[in-house]
Backbone as a chain_set.jsonl record, in Angstrom:
{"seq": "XXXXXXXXXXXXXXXXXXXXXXXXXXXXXXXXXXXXXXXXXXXXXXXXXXXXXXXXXXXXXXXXXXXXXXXXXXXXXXXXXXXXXXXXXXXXXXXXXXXXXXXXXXXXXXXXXXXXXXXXXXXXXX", "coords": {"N": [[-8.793, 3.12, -12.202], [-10.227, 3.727, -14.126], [-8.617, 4.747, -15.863], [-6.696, 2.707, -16.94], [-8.452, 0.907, -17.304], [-8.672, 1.444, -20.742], [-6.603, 0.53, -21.593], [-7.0, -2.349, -22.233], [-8.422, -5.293, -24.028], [-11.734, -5.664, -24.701], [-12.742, -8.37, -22.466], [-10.64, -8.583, -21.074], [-8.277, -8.59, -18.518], [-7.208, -7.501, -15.551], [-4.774, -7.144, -13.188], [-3.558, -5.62, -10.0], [-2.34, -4.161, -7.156], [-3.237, -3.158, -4.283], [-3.152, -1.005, -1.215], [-4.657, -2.469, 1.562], [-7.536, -2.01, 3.674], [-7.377, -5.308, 6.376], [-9.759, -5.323, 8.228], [-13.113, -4.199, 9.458], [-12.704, -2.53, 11.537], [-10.284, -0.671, 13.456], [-7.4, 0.001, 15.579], [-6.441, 3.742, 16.338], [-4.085, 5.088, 15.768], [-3.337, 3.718, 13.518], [-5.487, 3.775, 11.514], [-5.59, 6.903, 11.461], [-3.097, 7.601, 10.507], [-2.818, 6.174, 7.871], [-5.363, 7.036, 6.545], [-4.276, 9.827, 6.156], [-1.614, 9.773, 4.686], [-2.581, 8.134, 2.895], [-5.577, 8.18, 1.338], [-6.955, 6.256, -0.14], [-7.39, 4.492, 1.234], [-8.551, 1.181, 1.839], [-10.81, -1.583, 2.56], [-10.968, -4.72, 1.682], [-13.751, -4.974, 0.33], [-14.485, -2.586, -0.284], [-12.819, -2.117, -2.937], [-13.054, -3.939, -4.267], [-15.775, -2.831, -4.531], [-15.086, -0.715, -6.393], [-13.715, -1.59, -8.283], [-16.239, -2.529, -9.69], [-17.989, -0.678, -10.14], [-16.133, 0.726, -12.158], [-16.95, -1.013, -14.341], [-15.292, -3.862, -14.266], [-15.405, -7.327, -13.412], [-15.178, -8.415, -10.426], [-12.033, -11.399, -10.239], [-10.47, -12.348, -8.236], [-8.32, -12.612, -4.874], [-6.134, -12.255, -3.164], [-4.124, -11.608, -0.123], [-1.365, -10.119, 0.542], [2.051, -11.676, 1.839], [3.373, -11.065, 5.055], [6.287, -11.231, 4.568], [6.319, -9.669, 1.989], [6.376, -6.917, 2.464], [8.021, -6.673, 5.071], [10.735, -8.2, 4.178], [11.049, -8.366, 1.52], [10.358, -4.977, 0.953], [10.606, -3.2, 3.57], [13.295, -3.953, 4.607], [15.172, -3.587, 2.838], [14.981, -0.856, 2.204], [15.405, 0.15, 4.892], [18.338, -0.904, 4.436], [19.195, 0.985, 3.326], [19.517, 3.397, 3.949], [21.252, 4.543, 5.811], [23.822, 5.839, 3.288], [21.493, 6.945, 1.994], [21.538, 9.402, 3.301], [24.114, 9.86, 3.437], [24.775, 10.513, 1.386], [22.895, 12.745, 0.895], [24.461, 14.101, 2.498], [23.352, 14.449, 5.098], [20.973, 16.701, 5.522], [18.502, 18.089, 7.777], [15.652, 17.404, 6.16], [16.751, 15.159, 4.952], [16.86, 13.819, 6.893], [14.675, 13.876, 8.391], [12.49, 12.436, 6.203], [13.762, 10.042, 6.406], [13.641, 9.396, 9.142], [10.275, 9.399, 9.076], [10.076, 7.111, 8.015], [11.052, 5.068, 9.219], [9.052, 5.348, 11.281], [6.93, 4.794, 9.937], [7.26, 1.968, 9.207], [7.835, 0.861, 12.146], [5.289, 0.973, 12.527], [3.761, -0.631, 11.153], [4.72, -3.132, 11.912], [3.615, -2.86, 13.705], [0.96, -2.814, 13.642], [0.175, -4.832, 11.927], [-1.671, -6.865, 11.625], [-3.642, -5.346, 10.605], [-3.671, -4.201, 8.435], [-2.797, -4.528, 5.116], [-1.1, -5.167, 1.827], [-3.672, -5.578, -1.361], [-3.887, -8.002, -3.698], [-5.561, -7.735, -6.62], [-7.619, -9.132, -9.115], [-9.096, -8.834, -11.746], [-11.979, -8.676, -14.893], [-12.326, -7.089, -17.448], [-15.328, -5.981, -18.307], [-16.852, -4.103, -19.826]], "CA": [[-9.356, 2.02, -12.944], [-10.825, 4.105, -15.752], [-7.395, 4.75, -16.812], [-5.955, 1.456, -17.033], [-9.78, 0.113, -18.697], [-8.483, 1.901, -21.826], [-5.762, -0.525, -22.106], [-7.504, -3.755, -22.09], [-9.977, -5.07, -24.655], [-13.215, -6.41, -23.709], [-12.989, -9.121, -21.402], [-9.215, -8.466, -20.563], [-7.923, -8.936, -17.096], [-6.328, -6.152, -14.875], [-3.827, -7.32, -11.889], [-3.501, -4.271, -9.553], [-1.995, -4.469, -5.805], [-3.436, -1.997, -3.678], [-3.248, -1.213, 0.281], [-6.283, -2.992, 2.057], [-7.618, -2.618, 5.103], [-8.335, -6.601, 6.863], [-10.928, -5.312, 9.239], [-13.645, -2.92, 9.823], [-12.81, -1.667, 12.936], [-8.451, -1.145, 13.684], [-6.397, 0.986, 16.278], [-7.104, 4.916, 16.05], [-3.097, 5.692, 15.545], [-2.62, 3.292, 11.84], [-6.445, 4.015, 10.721], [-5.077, 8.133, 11.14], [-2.021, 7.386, 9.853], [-2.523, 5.97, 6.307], [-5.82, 7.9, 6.044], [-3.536, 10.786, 6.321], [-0.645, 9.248, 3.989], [-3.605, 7.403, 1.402], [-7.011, 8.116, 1.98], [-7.902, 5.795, -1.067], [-7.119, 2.894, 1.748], [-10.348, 0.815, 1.882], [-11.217, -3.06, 2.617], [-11.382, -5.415, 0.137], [-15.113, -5.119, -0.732], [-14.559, -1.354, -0.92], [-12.078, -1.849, -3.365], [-14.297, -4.55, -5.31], [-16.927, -1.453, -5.177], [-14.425, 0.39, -7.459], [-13.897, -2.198, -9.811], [-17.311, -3.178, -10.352], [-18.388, 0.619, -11.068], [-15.544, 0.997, -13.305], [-16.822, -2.022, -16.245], [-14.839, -4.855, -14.097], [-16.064, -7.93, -12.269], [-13.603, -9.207, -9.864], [-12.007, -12.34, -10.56], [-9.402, -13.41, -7.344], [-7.884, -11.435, -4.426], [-5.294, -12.314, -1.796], [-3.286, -10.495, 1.037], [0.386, -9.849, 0.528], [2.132, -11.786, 2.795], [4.223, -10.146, 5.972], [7.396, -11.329, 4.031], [6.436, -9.026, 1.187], [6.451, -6.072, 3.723], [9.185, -6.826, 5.443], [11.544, -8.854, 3.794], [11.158, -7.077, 0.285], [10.301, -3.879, 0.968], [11.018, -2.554, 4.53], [14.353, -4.293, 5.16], [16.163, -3.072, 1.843], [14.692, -0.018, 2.511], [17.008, 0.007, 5.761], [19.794, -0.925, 4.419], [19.865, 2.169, 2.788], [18.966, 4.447, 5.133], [22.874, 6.14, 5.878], [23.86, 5.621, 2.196], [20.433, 8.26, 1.921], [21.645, 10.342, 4.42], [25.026, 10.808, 3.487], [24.573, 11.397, -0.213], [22.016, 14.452, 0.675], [25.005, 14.985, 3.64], [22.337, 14.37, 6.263], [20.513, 17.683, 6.215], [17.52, 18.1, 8.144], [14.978, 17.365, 5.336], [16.692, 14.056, 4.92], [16.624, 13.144, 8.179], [12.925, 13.8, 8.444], [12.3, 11.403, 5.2], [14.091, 8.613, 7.014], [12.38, 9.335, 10.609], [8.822, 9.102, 8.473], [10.084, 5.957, 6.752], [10.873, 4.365, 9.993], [7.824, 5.668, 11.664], [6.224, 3.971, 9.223], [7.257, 0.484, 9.797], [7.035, 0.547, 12.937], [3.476, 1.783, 12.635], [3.587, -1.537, 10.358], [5.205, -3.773, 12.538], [2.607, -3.206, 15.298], [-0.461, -3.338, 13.422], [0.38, -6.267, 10.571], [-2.64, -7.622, 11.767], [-5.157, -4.372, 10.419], [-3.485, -4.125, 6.485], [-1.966, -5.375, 4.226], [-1.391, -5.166, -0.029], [-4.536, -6.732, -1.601], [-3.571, -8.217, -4.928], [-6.66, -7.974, -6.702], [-7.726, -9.775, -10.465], [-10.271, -8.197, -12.196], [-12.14, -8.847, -16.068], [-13.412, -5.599, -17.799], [-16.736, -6.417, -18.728], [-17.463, -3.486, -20.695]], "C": [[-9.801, 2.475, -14.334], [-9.145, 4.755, -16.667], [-6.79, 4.017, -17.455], [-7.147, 0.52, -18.125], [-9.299, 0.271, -20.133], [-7.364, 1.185, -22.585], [-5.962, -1.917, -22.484], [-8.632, -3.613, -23.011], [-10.374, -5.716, -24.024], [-12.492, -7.603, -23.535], [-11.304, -9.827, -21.232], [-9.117, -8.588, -19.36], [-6.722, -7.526, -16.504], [-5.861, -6.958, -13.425], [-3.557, -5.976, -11.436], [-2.885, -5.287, -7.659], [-2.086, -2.677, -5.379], [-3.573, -2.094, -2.336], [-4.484, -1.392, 0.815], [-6.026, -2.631, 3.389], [-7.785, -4.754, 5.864], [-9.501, -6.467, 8.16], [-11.377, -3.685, 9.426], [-12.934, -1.886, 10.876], [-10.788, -1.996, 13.151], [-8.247, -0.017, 14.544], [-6.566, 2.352, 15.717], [-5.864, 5.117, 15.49], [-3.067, 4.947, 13.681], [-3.661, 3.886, 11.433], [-5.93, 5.827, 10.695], [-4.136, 8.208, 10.302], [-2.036, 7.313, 8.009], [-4.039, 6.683, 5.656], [-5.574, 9.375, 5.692], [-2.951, 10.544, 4.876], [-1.664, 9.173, 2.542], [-4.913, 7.223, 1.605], [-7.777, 7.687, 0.963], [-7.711, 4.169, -0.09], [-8.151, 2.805, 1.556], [-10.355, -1.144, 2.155], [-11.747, -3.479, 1.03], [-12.839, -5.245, -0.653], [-14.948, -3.623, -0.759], [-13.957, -1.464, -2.187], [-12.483, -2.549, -4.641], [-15.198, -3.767, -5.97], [-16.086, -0.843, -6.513], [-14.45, -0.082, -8.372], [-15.093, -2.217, -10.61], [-17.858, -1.639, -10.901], [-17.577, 1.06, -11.859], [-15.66, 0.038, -14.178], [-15.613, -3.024, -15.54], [-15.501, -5.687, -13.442], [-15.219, -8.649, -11.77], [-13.21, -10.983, -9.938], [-11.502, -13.005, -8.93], [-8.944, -12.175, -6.498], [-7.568, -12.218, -3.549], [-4.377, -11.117, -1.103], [-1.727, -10.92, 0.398], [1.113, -10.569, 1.926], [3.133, -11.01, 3.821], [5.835, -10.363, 5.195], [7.845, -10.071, 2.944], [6.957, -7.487, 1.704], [7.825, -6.134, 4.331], [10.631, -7.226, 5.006], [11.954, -8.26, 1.947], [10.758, -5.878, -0.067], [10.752, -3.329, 2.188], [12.75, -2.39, 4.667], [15.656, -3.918, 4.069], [16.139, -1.647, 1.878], [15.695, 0.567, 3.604], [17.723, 0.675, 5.718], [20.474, 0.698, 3.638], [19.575, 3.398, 3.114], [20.282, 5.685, 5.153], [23.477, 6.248, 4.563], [23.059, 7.155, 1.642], [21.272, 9.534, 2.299], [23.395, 11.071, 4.155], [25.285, 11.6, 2.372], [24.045, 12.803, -0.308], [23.101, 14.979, 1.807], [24.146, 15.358, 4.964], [21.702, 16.155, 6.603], [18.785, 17.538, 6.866], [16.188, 17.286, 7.553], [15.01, 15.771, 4.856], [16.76, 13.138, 5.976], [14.962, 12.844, 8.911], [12.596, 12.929, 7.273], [12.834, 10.227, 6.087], [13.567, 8.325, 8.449], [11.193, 8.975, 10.148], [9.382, 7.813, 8.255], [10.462, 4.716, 8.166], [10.002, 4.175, 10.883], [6.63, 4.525, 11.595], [6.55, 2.333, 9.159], [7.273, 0.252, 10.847], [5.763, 0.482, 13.88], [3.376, -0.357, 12.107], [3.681, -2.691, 11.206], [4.059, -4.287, 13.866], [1.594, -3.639, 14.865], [-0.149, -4.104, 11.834], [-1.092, -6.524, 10.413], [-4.28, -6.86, 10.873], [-5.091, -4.228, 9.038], [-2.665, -4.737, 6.388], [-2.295, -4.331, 2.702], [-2.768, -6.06, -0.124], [-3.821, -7.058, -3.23], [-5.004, -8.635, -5.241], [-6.792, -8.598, -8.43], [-9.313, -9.307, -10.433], [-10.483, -8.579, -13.815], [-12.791, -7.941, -16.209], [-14.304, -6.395, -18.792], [-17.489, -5.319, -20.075], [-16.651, -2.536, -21.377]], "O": [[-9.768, 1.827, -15.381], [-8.905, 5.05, -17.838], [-6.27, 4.372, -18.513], [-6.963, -0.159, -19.135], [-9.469, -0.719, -20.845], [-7.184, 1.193, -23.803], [-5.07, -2.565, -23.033], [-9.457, -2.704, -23.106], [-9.919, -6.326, -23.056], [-11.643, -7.916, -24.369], [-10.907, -10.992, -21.25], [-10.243, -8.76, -18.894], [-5.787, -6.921, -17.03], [-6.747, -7.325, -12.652], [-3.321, -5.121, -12.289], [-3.008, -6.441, -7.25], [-1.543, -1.635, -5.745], [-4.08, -3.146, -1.947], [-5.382, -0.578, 0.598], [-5.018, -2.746, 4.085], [-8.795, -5.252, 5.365], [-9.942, -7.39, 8.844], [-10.764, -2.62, 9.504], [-12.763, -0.669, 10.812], [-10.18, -3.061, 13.043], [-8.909, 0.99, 14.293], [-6.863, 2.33, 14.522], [-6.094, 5.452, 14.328], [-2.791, 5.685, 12.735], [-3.297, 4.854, 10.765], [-5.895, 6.136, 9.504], [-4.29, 8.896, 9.293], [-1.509, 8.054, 7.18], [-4.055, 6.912, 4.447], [-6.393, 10.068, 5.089], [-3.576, 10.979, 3.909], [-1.584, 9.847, 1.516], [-5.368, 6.161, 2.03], [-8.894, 8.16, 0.752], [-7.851, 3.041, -0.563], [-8.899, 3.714, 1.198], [-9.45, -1.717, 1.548], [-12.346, -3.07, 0.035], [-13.03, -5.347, -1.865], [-15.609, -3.312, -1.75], [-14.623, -0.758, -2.945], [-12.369, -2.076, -5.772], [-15.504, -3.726, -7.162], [-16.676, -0.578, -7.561], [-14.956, 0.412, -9.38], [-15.143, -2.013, -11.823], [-18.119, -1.521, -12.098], [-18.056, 1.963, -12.545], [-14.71, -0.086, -14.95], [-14.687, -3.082, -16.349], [-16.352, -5.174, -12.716], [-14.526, -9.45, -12.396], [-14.112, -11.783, -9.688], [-12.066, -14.0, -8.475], [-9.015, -11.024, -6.928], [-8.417, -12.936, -3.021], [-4.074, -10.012, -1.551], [-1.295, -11.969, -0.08], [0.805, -10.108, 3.025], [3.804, -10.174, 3.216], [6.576, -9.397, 5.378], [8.961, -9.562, 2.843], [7.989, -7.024, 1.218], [8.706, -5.443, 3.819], [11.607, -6.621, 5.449], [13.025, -7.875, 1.476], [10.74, -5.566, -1.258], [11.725, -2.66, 1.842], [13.394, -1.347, 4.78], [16.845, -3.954, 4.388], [17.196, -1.077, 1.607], [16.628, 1.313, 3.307], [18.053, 1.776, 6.156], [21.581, 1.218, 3.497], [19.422, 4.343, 2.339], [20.383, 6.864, 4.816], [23.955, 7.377, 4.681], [23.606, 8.125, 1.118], [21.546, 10.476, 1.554], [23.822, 12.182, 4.468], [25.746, 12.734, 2.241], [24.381, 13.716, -1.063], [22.911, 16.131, 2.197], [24.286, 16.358, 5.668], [21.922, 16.741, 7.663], [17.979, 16.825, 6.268], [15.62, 16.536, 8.346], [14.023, 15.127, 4.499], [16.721, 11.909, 5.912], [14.424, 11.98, 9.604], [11.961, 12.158, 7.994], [11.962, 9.428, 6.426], [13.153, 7.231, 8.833], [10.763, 8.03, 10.81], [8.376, 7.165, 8.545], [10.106, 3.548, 8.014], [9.921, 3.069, 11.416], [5.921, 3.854, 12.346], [5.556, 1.621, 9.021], [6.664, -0.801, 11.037], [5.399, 0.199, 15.021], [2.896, -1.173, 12.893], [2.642, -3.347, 11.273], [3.801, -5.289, 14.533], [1.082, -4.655, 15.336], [-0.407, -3.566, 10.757], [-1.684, -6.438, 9.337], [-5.374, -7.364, 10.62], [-6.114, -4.13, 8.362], [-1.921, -5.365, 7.141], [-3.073, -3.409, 2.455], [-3.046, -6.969, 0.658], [-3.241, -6.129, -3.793], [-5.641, -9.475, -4.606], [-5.73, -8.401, -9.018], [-10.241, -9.357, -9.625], [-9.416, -8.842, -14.37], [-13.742, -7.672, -15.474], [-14.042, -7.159, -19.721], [-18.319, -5.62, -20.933], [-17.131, -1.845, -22.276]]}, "num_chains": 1, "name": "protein.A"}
């Protein structure tokens, strides 16, 4: 946030999409998982916290819906899965990148219900 402040004059607006939690409390395997992967995950009012101590005050914030996830990111993702695999000639290294990458959606798949993207709107205040 204090990177991006430096771009905006006073009482500019910052759009950001960042991975939310939707609930305190979620399944031990995703909450390991993407605290592993991104341990800046956090629930929306954590993520409010950040703004507001970086000189923003939040304006607007919705969830990403499962389409976004799936339908434009997972499923193109996919399609290019052996494409990956044969370009690097499937060695080991790229076979482990595409095991993680399916891992990972169907880490996604199960728990939809615990994250999401937040798309957040913010005005720097100072």
């Amino acid at each position: 946030m204090k990177y991006w402040k430096n771009f905006l004059k006073k009482d500019g607006y910052l759009a950001a999409s960042e991975i939310t939690w939707l609930s305190e409390s979620r399944p031990k395997e995703i909450e390991e998982h993407w605290n592993r992967e991104y341990p800046e995950i956090g629930t929306a009012s954590t993520k409010f916290s950040v703004l507001e101590r970086n000189g923003f005050s939040p304006v607007g914030y919705f969830v990403l819906s499962e389409a976004s996830w799936i339908d434009h990111y997972y499923k193109p993702m996919e399609k290019r899965f052996d494409s990956f695999l044969k370009k690097h000639q499937n060695p080991e290294d790229a076979r482990e990148i595409v095991a993680t990458e399916k891992d990972e959606i169907r880490k996604y798949k199960e728990y939809k219900d615990f994250l999401s993207y937040g798309f957040y709107i913010a005005k720097k205040i100072s």
